[in-house]
XYZ file of C-alpha atoms in Angstrom:
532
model
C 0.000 0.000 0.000
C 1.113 3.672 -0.879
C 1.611 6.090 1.706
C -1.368 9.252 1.434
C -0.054 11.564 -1.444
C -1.020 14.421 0.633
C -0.355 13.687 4.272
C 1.189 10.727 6.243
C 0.350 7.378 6.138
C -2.835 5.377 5.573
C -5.655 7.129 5.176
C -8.268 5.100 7.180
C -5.796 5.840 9.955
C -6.566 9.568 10.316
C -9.304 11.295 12.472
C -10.297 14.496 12.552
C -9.336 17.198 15.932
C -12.085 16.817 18.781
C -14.049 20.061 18.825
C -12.559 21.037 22.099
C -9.150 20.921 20.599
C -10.829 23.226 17.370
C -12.045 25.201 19.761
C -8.993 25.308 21.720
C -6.410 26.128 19.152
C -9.473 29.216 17.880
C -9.105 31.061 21.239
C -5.803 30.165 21.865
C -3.916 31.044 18.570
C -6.313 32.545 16.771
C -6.925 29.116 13.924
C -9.265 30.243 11.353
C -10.408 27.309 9.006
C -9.184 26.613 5.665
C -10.649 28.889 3.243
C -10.617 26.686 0.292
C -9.851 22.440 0.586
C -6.729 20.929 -0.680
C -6.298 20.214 -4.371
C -7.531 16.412 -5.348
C -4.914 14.085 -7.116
C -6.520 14.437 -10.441
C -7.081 18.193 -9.903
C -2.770 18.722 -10.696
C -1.614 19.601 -13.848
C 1.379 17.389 -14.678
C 4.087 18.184 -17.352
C 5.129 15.586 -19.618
C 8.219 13.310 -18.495
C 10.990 15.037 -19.989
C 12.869 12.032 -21.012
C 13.919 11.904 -24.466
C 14.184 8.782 -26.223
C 17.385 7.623 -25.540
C 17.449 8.053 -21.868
C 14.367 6.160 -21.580
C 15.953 3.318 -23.511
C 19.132 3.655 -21.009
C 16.915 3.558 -18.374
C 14.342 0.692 -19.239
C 17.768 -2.007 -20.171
C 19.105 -0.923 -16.572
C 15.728 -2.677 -15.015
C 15.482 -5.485 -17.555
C 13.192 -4.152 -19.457
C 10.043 -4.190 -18.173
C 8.116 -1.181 -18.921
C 6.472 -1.584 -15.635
C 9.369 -0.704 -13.369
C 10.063 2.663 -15.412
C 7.040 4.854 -14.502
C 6.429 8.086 -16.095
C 2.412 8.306 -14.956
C 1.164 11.310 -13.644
C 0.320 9.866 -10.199
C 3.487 7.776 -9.846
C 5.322 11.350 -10.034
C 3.325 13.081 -7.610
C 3.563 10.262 -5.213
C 7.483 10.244 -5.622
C 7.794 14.137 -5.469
C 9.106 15.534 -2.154
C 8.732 14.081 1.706
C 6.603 14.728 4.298
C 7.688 17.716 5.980
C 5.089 20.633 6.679
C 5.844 22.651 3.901
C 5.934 19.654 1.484
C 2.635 19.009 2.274
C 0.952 22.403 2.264
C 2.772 23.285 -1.358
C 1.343 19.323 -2.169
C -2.019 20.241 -1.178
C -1.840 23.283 -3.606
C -0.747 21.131 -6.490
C 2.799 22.777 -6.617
C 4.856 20.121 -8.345
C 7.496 22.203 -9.801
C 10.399 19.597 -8.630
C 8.160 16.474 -10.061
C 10.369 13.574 -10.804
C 10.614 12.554 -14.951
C 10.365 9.150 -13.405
C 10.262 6.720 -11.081
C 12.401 3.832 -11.681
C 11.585 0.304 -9.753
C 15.363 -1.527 -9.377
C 15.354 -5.172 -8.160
C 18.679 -5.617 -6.876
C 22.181 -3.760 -6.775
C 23.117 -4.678 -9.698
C 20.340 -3.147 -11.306
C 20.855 0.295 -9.107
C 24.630 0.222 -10.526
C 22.921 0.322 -13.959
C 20.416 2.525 -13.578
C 23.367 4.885 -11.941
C 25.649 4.730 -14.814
C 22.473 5.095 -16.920
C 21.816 8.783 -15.209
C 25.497 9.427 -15.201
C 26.036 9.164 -18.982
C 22.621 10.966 -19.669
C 23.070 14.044 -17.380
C 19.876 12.535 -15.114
C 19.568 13.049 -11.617
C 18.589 10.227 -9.675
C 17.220 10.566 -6.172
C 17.097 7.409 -3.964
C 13.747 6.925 -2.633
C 12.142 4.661 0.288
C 9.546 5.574 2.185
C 9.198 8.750 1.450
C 9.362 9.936 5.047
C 11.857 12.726 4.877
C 11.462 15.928 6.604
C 13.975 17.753 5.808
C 13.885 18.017 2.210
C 16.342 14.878 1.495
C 13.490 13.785 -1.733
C 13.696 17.404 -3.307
C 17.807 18.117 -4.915
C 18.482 21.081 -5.933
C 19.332 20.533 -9.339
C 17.981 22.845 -12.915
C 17.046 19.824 -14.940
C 14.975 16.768 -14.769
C 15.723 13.984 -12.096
C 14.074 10.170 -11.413
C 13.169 8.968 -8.124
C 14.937 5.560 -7.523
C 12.407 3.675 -5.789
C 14.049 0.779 -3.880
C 11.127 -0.918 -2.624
C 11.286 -4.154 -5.096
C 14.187 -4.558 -2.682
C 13.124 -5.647 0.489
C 14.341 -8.862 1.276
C 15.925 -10.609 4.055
C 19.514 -11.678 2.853
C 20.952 -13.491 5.461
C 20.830 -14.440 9.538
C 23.808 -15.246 11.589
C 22.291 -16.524 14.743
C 25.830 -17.211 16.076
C 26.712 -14.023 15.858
C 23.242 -12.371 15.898
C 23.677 -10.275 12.508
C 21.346 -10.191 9.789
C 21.442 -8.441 6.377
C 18.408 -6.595 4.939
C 18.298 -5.324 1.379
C 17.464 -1.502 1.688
C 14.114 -0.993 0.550
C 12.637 -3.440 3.196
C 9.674 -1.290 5.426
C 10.541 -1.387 9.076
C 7.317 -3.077 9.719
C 8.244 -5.880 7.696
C 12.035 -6.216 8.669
C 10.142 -7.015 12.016
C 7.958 -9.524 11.140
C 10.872 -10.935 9.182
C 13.151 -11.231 12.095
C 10.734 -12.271 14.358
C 10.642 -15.504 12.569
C 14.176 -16.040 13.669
C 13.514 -14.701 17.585
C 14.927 -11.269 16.523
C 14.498 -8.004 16.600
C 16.137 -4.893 15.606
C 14.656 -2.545 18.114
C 14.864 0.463 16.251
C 10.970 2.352 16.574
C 11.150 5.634 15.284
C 8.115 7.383 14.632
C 7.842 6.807 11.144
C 8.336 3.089 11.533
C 5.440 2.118 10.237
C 6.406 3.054 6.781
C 10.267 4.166 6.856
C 12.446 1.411 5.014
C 16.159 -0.317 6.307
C 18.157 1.759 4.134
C 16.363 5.474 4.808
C 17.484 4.487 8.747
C 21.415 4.111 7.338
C 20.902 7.355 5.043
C 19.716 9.605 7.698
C 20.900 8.165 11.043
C 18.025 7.317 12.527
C 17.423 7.001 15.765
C 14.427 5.417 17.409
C 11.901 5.872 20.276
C 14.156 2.165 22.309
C 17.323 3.801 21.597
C 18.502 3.851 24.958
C 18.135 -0.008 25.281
C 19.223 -0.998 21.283
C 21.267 1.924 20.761
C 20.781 4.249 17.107
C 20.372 2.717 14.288
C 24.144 3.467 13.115
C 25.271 1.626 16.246
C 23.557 -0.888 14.841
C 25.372 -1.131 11.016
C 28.017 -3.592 10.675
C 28.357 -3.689 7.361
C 26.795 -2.195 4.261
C 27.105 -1.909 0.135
C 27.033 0.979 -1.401
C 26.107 1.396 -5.371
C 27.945 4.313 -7.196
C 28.307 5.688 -10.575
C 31.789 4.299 -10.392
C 30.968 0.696 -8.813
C 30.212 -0.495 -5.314
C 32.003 -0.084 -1.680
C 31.518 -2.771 0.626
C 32.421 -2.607 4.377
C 32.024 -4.311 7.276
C 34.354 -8.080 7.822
C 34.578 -8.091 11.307
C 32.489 -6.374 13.942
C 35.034 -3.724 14.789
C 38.648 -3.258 13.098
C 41.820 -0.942 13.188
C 42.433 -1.603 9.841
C 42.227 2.626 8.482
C 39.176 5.348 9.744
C 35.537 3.304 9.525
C 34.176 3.447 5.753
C 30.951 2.601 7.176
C 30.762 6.033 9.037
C 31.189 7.610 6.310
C 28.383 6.296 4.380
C 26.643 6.211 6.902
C 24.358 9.534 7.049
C 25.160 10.020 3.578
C 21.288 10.882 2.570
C 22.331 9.720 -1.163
C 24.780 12.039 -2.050
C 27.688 9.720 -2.461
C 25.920 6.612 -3.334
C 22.848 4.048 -3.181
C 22.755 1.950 -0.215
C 21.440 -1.483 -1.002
C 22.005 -3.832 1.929
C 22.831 -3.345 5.758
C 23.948 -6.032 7.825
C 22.767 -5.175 11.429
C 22.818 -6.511 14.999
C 19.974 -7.799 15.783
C 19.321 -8.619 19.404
C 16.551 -11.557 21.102
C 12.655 -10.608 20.944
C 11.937 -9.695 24.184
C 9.919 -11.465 26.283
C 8.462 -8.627 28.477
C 7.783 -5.046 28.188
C 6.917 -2.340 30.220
C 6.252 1.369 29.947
C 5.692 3.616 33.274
C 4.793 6.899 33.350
C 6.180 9.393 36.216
C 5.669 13.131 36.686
C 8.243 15.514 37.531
C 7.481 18.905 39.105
C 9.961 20.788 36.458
C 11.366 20.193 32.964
C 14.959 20.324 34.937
C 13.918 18.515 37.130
C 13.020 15.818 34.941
C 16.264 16.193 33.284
C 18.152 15.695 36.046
C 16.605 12.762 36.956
C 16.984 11.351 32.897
C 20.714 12.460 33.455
C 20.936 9.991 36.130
C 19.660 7.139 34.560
C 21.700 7.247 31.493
C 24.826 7.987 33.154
C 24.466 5.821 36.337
C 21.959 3.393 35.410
C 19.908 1.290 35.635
C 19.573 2.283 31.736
C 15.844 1.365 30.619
C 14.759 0.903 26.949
C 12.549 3.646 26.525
C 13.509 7.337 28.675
C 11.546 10.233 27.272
C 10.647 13.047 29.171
C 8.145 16.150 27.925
C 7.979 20.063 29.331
C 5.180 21.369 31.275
C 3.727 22.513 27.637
C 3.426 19.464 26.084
C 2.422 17.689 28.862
C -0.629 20.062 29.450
C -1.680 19.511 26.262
C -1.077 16.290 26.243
C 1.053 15.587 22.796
C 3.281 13.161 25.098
C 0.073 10.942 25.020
C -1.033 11.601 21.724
C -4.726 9.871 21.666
C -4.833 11.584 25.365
C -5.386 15.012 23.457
C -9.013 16.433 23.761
C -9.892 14.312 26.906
C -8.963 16.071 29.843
C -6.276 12.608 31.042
C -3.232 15.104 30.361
C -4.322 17.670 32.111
C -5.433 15.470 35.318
C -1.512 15.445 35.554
C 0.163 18.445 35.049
C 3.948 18.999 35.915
C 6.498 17.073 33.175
C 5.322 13.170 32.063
C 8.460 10.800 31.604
C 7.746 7.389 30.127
C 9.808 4.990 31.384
C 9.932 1.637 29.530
C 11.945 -1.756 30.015
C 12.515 -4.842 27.786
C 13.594 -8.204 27.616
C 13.722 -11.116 29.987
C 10.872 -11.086 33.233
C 14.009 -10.836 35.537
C 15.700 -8.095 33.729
C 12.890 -6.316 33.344
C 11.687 -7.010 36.925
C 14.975 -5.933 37.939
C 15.613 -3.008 35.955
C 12.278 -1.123 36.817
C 12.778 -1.854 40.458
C 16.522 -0.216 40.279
C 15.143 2.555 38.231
C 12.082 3.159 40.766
C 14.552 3.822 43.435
C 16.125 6.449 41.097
C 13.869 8.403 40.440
C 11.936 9.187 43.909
C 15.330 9.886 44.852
C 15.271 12.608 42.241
C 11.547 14.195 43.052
C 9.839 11.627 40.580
C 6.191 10.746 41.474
C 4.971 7.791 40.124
C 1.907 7.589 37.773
C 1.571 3.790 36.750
C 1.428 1.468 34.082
C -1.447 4.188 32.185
C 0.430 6.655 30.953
C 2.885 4.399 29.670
C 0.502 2.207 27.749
C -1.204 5.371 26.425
C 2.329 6.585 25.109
C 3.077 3.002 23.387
C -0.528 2.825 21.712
C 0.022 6.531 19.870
C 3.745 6.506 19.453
C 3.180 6.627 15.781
C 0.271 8.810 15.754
C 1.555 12.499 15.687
C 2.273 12.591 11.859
C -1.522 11.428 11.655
C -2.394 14.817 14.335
C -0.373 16.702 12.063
C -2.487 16.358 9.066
C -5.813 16.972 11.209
C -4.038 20.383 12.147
C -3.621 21.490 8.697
C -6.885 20.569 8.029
C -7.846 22.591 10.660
C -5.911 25.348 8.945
C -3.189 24.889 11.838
C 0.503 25.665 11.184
C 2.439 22.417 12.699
C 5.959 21.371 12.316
C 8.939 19.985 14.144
C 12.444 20.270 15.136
C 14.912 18.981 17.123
C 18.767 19.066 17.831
C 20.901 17.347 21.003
C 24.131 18.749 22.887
C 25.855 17.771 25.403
C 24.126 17.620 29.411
C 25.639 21.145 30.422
C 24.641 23.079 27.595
C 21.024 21.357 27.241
C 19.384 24.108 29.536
C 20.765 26.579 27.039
C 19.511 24.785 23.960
C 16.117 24.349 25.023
C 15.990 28.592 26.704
C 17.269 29.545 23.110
C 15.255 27.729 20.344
C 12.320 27.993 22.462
C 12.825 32.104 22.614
C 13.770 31.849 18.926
C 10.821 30.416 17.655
C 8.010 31.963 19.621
C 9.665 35.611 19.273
C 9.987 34.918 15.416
C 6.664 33.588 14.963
C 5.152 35.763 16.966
C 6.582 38.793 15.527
C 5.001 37.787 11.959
C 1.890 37.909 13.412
C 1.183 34.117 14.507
C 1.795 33.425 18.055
C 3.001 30.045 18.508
C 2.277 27.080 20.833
C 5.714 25.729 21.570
C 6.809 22.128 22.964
C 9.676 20.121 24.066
C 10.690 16.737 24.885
C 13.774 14.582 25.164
C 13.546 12.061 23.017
C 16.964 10.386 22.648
C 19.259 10.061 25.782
C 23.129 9.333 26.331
C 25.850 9.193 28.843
C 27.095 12.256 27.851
C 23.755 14.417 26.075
C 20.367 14.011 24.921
C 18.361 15.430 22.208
C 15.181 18.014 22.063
C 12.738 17.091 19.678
C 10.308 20.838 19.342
C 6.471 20.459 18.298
C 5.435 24.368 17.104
C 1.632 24.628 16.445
C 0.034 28.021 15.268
C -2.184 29.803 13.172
C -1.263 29.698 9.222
C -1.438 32.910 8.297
C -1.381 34.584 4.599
C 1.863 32.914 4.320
C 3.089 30.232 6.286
C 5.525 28.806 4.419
C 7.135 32.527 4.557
C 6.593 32.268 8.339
C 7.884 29.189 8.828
C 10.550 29.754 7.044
C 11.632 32.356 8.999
C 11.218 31.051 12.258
C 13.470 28.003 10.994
C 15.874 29.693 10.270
C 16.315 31.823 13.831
C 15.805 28.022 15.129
C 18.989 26.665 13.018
C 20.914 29.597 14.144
C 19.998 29.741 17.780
C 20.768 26.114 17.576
C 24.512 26.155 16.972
C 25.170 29.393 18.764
C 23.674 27.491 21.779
C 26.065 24.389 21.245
C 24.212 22.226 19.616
C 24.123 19.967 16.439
C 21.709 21.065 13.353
C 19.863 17.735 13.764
C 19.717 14.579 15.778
C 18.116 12.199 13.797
C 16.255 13.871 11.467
C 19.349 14.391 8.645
C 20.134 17.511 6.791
C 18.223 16.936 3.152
C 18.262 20.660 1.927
C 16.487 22.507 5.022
C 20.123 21.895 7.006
C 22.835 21.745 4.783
C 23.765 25.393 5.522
C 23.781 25.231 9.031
C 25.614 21.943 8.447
C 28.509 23.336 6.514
C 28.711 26.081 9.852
C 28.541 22.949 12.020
C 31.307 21.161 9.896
C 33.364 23.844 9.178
C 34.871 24.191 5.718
C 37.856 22.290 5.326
C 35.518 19.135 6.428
C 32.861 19.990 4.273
C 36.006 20.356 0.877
C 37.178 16.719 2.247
C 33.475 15.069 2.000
C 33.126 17.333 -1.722
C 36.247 15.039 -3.042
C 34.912 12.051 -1.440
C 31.176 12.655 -3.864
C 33.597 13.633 -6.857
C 34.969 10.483 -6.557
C 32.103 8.692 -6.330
C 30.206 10.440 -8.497
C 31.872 12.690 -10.497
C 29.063 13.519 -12.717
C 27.535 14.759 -9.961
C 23.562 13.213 -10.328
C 23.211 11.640 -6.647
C 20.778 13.795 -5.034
C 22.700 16.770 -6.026
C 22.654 19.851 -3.034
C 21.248 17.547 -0.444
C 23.684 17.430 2.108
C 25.956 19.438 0.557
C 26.027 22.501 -1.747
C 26.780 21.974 -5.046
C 30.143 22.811 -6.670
């Protein structure tokens, strides 16, 4: 099944905002409704492919010939053209398709990506690797004059190997999280990795971008998780990853990994893969403060007892209740105000027995109160719901987008004051007061990450707005200390700040590294980095 063209996921899956939430978000921030509806799929005017002859030829041999994995249909574009991010859906919903793919091409395998590579390469085509079409950051949209395809990997989504021995398995990269799962499962494994757009994100979008998910700090990111991978270039494939750690030169693997495209096609991972567990738990407790809360997260990850799941949200989003997403609209968040932390642990009865016991101790000692087993399971059921509350909000004719970044424990504080005051001064100033919320979402011995939720009214212009307010988020963000994303990636919206972050002589030694790889210069050209 295809992912909504317009919004996020499946379509029976969405419900509309309770009225006291329409209501809410009127008086609050001024929300007016929509004054006309979205555009309907057959309602956009789509340009012919602009592939000329010979390039389709190129491109059709490279997939064996079959006319059905080279798609040049007006719907098969749309679908393929941008990511999910809030202003790729509200310049979808107008039927702006201005950066439409020419096509989408369906590869079965890596040899067939090395072809269809070399195809784009000696035909001046841009080719844009494409897998579940989750990005938010403007990784599906390369800034490039001229036509691109979208290389859509999903024919590729097969489990390659398992090593129970040494519990490793290797997943081509166009295999849906979901799936991967289900997969493993059969085997008693499980990768662990839940971000929120699990249910359709695929194996090799988590090694482009980094991911991290919402059990990291039980199975770890999932580039702690990559032993090994193959890349396809223009030039022919790198392969890493023949022993599970090695001295032999700086890690290859690092550097593909996080790569968003730019200097090749990932088609495989192999991964650790750890036992299913056999119990899970999720508490909820409430802290008085959001430093307070921190503190006590701090703790945990640096002194243990390290649980699976540690996520803790600020007053704000606790009040309205976004940390317990099907909460929202009936009156359960507010019943506990203060800062919710879900607390969750996994794996055998006895580790999980003893783990939450440890971790109990912890955090009374810290000013925690504890809430149960409810909050928890409420958090669990609607972890993958906010891209779903998203859409309702734009429906709504809501403005609502996210953020987030991560630094190191002392400067966190600082990071969350500053984006915060960045944000709701911008936003604000253009005439849309914002709602603005927090959580920690990812912790670590040394840091943790702060994932932002910013809700307002849309304005005349709120892709001008948001714009804006972005960018006074990006620059509070490394003036503050902090990295330009987490786990997100950099696509096009970062790659600025990113070359700050980086600093030039880095960014000149990764610009050698794609002109080796692909000196033509067609993988996902200026995501990541500028071009040439």
């Amino acid at each position: 099944m295809d992912m909504l063209w317009s919004g996020w996921g499946d379509p029976a899956a969405a419900t509309p905002l309770p009225d006291t939430v329409t209501g809410l978000l009127h008086d609050l921030l001024g929300v007016k409704p929509r004054a006309a509806a979205p555009v309907t799929l057959d309602q956009i005017a789509v340009p012919t492919a602009p592939l000329d002859a010979a390039t389709h030829a190129a491109l059709l041999a490279a997939v064996g010939g079959h006319p059905e994995h080279v798609r040049a249909d007006a719907e098969s574009r749309i679908r393929h053209t941008r990511g999910k991010s809030t202003p790729d859906l509200l310049r979808i919903r107008e039927g702006e398709v201005d950066d439409l793919p020419a096509a989408v091409i369906l590869p079965a395998g890596h040899d067939e990506v090395l072809a269809v590579l070399r195809a784009c390469a000696a035909h001046g085509l841009a080719a844009v690797p494409f897998g579940g079409g989750t990005s938010v950051v403007g990784g599906l949209a390369p800034a490039r004059h001229g036509a691109f395809v979208a290389l859509d990997l999903r024919r590729m989504d097969g489990l390659l190997a398992v090593d129970p021995v040494s519990r490793t398995a290797t997943l081509q990269a166009g295999l849906r999280a979901p799936h991967a799962e289900a997969l493993l499962a059969a085997h008693g494994f499980t990768l662990g990795h839940f971000p929120q757009s699990y249910e359709w994100a695929t194996i090799g979008g988590f090694a482009a971008t980094r991911s991290s998910g919402q059990a990291s700090a039980g199975y770890g990111r999932f580039d702690d998780m990559v032993l090994g991978l193959t890349l396809a270039t223009p030039e022919g494939t790198v392969e890493t990853g023949r022993a599970p750690r090695s001295a032999a030169g700086p890690d290859l693997r690092q550097l593909l990994l996080g790569s968003e495209g730019a200097f090749g096609v990932i088609t495989s991972v192999t991964v650790r893969v750890r036992p299913m567990p056999r119990a899970r738990v999720y508490d909820g407790w409430r802290f008085p403060t959001f430093r307070q809360g921190a503190d006590a997260l701090r703790s945990l990850a640096q002194d243990g007892p390290r649980p699976t799941v540690l996520r803790l949200s600020d007053e704000t989003e606790t009040l309205v209740g976004l940390a317990q997403p099907d909460a929202i609209g009936s009156g359960a968040a507010q019943q506990n105000a203060g800062c919710l932390a879900v607390v969750g642990f996994e794996g055998t009865e006895e580790d999980t027995t003893h783990g939450r016991e440890a971790a109990t101790a912890v955090l009374r000692a810290a000013g925690g109160e504890p809430l149960g087993e409810e909050p928890g399971r409420r958090w669990a059921h609607g972890r993958y719901s906010a891209p779903y509350l998203r859409d309702a909000l734009l429906d709504a004719g809501a403005f609502a987008e996210t953020l987030e970044t991560a630094a190191f424990w002392s400067r966190l504080p600082e990071l969350y004051a500053a984006v915060r005051d960045a944000l709701t001064t911008t936003l604000t100033d253009a005439g849309t007061p914002p709602l603005v919320m927090c959580h920690i979402s990812h912790v670590y011995e040394n840091g943790a990450s702060l994932y932002f939720t910013v809700v307002s009214a849309q304005g005349d212009d709120p892709l001008a707005h948001w714009t804006r307010a972005k960018h006074a988020a990006n620059d509070a963000i490394l003036t503050a200390g902090g990295t330009i994303t987490h786990h997100h990636g950099v696509g096009t919206d970062h790659r600025d700040w990113y070359v700050r972050e980086a600093g030039d002589l880095a960014v000149d030694a990764l610009r050698a590294v794609k002109r080796r790889l692909d000196p033509a210069g067609v993988l996902n050209p200026g995501v990541l980095l500028p071009a040439d």
